[in-house]
Short mmCIF file of C-alpha atoms and ligand atoms in Angstrom, two decimals:
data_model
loop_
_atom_site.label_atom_id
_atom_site.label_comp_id
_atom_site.label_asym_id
_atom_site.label_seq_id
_atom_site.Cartn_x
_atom_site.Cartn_y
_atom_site.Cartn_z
CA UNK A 1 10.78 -26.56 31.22
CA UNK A 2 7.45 -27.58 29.87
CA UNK A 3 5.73 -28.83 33.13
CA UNK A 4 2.55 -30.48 31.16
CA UNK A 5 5.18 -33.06 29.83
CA UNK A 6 5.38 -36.54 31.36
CA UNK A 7 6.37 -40.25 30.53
CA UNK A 8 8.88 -40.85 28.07
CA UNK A 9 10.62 -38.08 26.58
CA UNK A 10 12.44 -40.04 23.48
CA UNK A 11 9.84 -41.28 20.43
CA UNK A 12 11.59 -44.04 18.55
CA UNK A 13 10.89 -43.66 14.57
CA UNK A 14 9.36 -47.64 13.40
CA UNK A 15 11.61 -46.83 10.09
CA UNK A 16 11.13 -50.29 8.32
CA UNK A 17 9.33 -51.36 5.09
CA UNK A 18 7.88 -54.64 7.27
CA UNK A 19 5.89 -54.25 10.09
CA UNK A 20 7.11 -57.37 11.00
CA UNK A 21 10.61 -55.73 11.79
CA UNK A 22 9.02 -52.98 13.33
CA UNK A 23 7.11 -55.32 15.69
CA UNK A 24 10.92 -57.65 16.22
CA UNK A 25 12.09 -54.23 17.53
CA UNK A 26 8.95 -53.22 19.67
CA UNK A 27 9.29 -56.68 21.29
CA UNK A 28 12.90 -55.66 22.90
CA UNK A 29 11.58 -51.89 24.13
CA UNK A 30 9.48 -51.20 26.97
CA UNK A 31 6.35 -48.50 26.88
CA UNK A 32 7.35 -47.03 30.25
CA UNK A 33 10.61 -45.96 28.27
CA UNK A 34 9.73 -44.76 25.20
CA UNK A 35 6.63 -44.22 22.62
CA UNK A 36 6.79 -44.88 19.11
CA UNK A 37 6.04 -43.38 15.61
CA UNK A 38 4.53 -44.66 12.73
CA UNK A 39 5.29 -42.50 9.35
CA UNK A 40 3.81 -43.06 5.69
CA UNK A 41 5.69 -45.58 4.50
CA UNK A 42 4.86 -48.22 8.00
CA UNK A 43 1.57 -46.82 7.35
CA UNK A 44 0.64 -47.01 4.00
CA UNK A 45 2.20 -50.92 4.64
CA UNK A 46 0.17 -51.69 7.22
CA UNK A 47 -2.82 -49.55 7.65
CA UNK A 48 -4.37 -49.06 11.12
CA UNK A 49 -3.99 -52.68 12.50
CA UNK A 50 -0.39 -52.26 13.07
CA UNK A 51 -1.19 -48.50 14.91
CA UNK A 52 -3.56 -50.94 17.58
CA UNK A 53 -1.35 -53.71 17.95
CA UNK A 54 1.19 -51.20 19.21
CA UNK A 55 -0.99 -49.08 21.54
CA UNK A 56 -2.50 -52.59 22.26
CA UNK A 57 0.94 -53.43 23.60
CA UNK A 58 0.76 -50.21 25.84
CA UNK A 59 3.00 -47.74 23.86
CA UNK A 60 1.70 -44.35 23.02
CA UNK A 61 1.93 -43.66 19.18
CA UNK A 62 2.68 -40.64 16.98
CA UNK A 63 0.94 -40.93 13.62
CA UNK A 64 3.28 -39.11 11.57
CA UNK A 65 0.95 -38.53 8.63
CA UNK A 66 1.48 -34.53 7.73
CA UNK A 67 -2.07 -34.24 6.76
CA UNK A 68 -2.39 -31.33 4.55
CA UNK A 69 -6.20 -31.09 2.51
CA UNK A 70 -8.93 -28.94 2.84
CA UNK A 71 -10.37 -28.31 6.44
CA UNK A 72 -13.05 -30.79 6.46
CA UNK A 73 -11.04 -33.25 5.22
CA UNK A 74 -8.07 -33.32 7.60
CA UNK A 75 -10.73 -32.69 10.59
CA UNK A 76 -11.97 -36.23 9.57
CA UNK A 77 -8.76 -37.71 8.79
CA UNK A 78 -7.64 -36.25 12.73
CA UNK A 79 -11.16 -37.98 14.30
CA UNK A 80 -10.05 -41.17 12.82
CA UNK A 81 -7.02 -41.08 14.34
CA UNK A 82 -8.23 -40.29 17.73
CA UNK A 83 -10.76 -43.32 17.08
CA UNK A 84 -7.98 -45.50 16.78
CA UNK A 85 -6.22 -44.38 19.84
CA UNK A 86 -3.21 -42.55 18.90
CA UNK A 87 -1.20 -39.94 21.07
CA UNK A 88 -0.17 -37.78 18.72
CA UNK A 89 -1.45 -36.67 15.22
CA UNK A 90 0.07 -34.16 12.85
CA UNK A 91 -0.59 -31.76 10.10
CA UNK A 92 1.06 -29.38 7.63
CA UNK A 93 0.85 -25.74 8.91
CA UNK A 94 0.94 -24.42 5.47
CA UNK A 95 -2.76 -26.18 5.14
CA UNK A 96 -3.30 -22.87 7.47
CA UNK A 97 -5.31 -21.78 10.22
CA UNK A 98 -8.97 -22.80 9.09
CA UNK A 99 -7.08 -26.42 8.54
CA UNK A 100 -5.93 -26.25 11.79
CA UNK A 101 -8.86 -24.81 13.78
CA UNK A 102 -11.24 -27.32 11.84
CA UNK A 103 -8.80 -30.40 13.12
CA UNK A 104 -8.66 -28.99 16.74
CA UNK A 105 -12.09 -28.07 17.20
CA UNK A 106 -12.83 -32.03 15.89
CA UNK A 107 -10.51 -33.38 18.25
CA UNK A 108 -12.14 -31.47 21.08
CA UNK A 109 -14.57 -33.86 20.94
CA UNK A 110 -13.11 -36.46 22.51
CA UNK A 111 -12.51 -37.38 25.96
CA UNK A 112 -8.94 -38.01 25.17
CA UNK A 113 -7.81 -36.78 22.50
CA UNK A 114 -4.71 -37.09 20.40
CA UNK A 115 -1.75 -34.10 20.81
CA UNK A 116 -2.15 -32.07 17.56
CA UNK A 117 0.78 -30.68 15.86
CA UNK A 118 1.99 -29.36 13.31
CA UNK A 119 5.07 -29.51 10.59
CA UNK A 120 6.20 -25.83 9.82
CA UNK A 121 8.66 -25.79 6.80
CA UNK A 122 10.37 -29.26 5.64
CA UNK A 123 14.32 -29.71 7.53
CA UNK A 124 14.36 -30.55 3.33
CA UNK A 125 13.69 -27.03 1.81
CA UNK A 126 16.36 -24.51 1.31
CA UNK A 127 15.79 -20.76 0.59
CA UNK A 128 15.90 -21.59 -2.60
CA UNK A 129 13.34 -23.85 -2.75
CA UNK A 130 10.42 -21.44 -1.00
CA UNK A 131 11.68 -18.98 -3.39
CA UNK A 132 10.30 -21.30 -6.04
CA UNK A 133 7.28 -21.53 -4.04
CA UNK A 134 6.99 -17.59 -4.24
CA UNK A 135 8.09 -17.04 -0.74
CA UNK A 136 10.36 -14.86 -0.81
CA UNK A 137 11.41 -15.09 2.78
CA UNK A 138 14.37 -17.43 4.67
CA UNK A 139 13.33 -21.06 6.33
CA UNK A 140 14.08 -20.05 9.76
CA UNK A 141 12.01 -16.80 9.30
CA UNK A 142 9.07 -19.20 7.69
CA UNK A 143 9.02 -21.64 10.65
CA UNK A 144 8.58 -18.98 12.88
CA UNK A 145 5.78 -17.35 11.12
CA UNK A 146 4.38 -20.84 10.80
CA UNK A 147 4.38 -21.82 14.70
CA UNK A 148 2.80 -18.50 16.07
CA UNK A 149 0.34 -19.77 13.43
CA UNK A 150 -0.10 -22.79 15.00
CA UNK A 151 0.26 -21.66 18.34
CA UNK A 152 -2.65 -19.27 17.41
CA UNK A 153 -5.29 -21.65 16.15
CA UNK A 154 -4.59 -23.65 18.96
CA UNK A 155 -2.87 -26.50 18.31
CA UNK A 156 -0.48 -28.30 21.06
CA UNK A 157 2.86 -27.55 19.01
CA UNK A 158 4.98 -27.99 16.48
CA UNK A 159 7.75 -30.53 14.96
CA UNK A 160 10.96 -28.83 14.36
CA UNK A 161 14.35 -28.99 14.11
CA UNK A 162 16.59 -29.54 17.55
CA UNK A 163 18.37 -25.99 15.76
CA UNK A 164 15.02 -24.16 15.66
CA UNK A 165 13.74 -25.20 18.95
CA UNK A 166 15.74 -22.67 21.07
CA UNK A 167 13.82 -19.29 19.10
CA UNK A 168 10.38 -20.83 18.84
CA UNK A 169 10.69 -21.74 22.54
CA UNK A 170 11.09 -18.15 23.38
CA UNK A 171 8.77 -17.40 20.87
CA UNK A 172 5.98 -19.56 21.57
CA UNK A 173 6.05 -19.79 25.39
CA UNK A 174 6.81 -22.95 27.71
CA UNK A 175 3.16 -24.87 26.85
CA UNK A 176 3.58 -25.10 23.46
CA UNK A 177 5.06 -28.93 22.74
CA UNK A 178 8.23 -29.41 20.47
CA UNK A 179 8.77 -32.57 18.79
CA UNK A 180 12.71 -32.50 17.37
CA UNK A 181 14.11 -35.10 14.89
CA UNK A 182 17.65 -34.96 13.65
CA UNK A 183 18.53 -36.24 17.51
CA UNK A 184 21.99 -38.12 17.60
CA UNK A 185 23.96 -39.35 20.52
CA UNK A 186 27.79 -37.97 20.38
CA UNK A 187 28.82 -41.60 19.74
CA UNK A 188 26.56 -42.53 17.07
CA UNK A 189 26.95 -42.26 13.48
CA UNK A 190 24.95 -39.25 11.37
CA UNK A 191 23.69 -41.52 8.92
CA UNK A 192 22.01 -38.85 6.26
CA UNK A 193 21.24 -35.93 9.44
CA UNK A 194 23.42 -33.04 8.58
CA UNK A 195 22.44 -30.72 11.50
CA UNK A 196 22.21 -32.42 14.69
CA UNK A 197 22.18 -32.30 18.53
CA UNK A 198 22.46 -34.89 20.86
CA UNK A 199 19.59 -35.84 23.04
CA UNK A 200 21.19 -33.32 26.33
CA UNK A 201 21.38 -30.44 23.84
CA UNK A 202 18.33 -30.15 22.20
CA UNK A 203 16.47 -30.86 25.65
CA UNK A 204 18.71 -27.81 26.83
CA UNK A 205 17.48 -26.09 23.57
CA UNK A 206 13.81 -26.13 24.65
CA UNK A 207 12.90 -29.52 23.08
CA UNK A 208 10.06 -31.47 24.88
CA UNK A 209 9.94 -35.18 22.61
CA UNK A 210 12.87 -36.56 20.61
CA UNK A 211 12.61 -38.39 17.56
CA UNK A 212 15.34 -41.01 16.86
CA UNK A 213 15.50 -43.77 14.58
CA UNK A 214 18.64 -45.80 13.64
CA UNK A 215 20.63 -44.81 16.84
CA UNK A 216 17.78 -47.21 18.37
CA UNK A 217 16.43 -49.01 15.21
CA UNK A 218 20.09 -50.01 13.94
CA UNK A 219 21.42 -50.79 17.46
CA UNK A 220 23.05 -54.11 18.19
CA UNK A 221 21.61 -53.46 21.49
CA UNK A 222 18.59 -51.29 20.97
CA UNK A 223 17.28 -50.97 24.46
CA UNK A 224 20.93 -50.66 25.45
CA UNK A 225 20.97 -47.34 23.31
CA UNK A 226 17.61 -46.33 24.61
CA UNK A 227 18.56 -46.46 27.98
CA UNK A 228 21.30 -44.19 27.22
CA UNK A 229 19.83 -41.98 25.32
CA UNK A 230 17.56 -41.85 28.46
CA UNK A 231 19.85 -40.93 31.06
CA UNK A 232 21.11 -38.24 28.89
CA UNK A 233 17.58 -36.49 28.93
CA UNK A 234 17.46 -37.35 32.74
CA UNK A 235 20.55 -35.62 33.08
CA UNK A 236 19.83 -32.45 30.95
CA UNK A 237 16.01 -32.43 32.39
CA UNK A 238 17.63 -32.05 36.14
CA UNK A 239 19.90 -29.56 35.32
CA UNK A 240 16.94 -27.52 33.69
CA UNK A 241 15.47 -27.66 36.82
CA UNK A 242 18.09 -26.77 39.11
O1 C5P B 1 16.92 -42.51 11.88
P1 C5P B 1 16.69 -41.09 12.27
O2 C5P B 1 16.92 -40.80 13.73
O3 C5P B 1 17.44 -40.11 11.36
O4 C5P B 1 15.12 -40.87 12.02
C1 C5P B 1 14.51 -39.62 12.18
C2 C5P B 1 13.04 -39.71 11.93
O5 C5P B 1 12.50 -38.38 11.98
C3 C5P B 1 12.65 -40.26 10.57
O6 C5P B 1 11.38 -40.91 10.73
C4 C5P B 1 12.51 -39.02 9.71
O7 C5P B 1 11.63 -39.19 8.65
C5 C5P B 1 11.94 -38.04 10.72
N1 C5P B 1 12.18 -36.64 10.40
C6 C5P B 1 13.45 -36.10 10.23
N2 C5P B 1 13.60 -34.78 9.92
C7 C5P B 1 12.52 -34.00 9.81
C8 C5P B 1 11.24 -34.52 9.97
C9 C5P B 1 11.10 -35.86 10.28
O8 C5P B 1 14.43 -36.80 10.37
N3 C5P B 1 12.69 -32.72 9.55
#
């Protein structure tokens, strides 16, 4: 178990085109139970005064950007981030290692600074699809490749799938951070997530945050399914540690 890990383990996605619903929801959860992420869409909505409402509210964000530009560039981009406050910040890992290093070596900077991870290969692309890109190689193979890059320019970890998180856990070592999406309680519906875990599993699978949206957003009682969710990470965390 990753021992530099603490506070809430679950990060609920602010999927909604409004920040006004996104703030209706944040009104009903409770910082010392989760932290929250804002993607493009929220973002390019609301800009950065939504982002400090919600950390001025006391919840730890995850700007889900995916920067992916030339180094300079997405080292700015990162600063501004940490200006504004935010826990977490990510880029693409195919922007590769001089991306990377320039973004962590700009973040080191400041006194407290953002998390800084990084997206391997898209839960989206197929063989098939990197094969167009000329990569010749398969997905799993390619996020692999992609988080001992990231590990190695010395960023804090990598967003993956709950499926990958088991081999780039024993790939990567027990400090480097794994962020998993495609996180669904057994009782809840899949909405459009194909390959999923619940929340026990894919902490059992090596997974340190978990990203969940409608299970919480689409909730008649969102807390309700929070607090669930919750004691099924309590639950898998103790027997980790047993
Ligand atoms: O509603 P749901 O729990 O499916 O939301 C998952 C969140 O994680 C969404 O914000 C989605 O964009 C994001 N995500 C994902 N799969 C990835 C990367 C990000 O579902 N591979």
């Amino acid at each position: 178990m990753n021992s530099q890990v603490t506070g809430p383990r679950v990060i609920v996605a602010l999927d909604f085109p409004r920040g006004a619903e996104a703030l209706a929801l944040v009104e009903r959860l409770n910082p010392a139970a989760c932290r929250l992420k804002i993607g493009k869409e929220m973002f390019t909505r609301e800009g950065p005064a939504l982002v400090e409402r919600l950390i001025g509210k006391g919840f730890d964000v995850f700007l889900d950007l995916k920067y992916h530009d030339i180094p300079n560039t997405v080292a700015a981009a990162c600063a501004v981030a940490a200006d504004l406050g935010v826990w977490m910040v990510n880029v693409h890992a195919s922007g590769g290692r001089k991306m990377m290093e320039a973004a962590r070596e700009r973040l080191a900077g400041f006194a407290q600074r953002p998390l800084l991870i990084a997206v391997t290969v898209l839960t989206s692309m197929a063989a098939e699809d990197l094969a167009e890109l000329g990569l010749g190689v398969s997905p799993e193979a390619q996020v692999l490749r992609l988080a001992a890059l990231t590990e190695s320019a010395g960023l804090d970890g990598v967003v993956c799938s709950p499926r990958e998180a088991a081999a780039i856990r024993a790939q990567c070592g027990p400090g480097f951070r794994l962020v998993t999406p495609g996180v669904r309680p057994a009782s809840a519906s899949l909405d459009d997530q194909k390959r999923v875990m619940t929340p026990a599993d894919a902490i059992a699978a090596g997974s340190d945050y978990l990203v969940v949206g409608r299970p919480i957003t689409a909730a008649a009682d969102p807390l309700a399914s929070l607090t669930a969710i919750n004691a099924d990470v309590a639950q898998a965390l103790a027997s980790l540690s047993d």
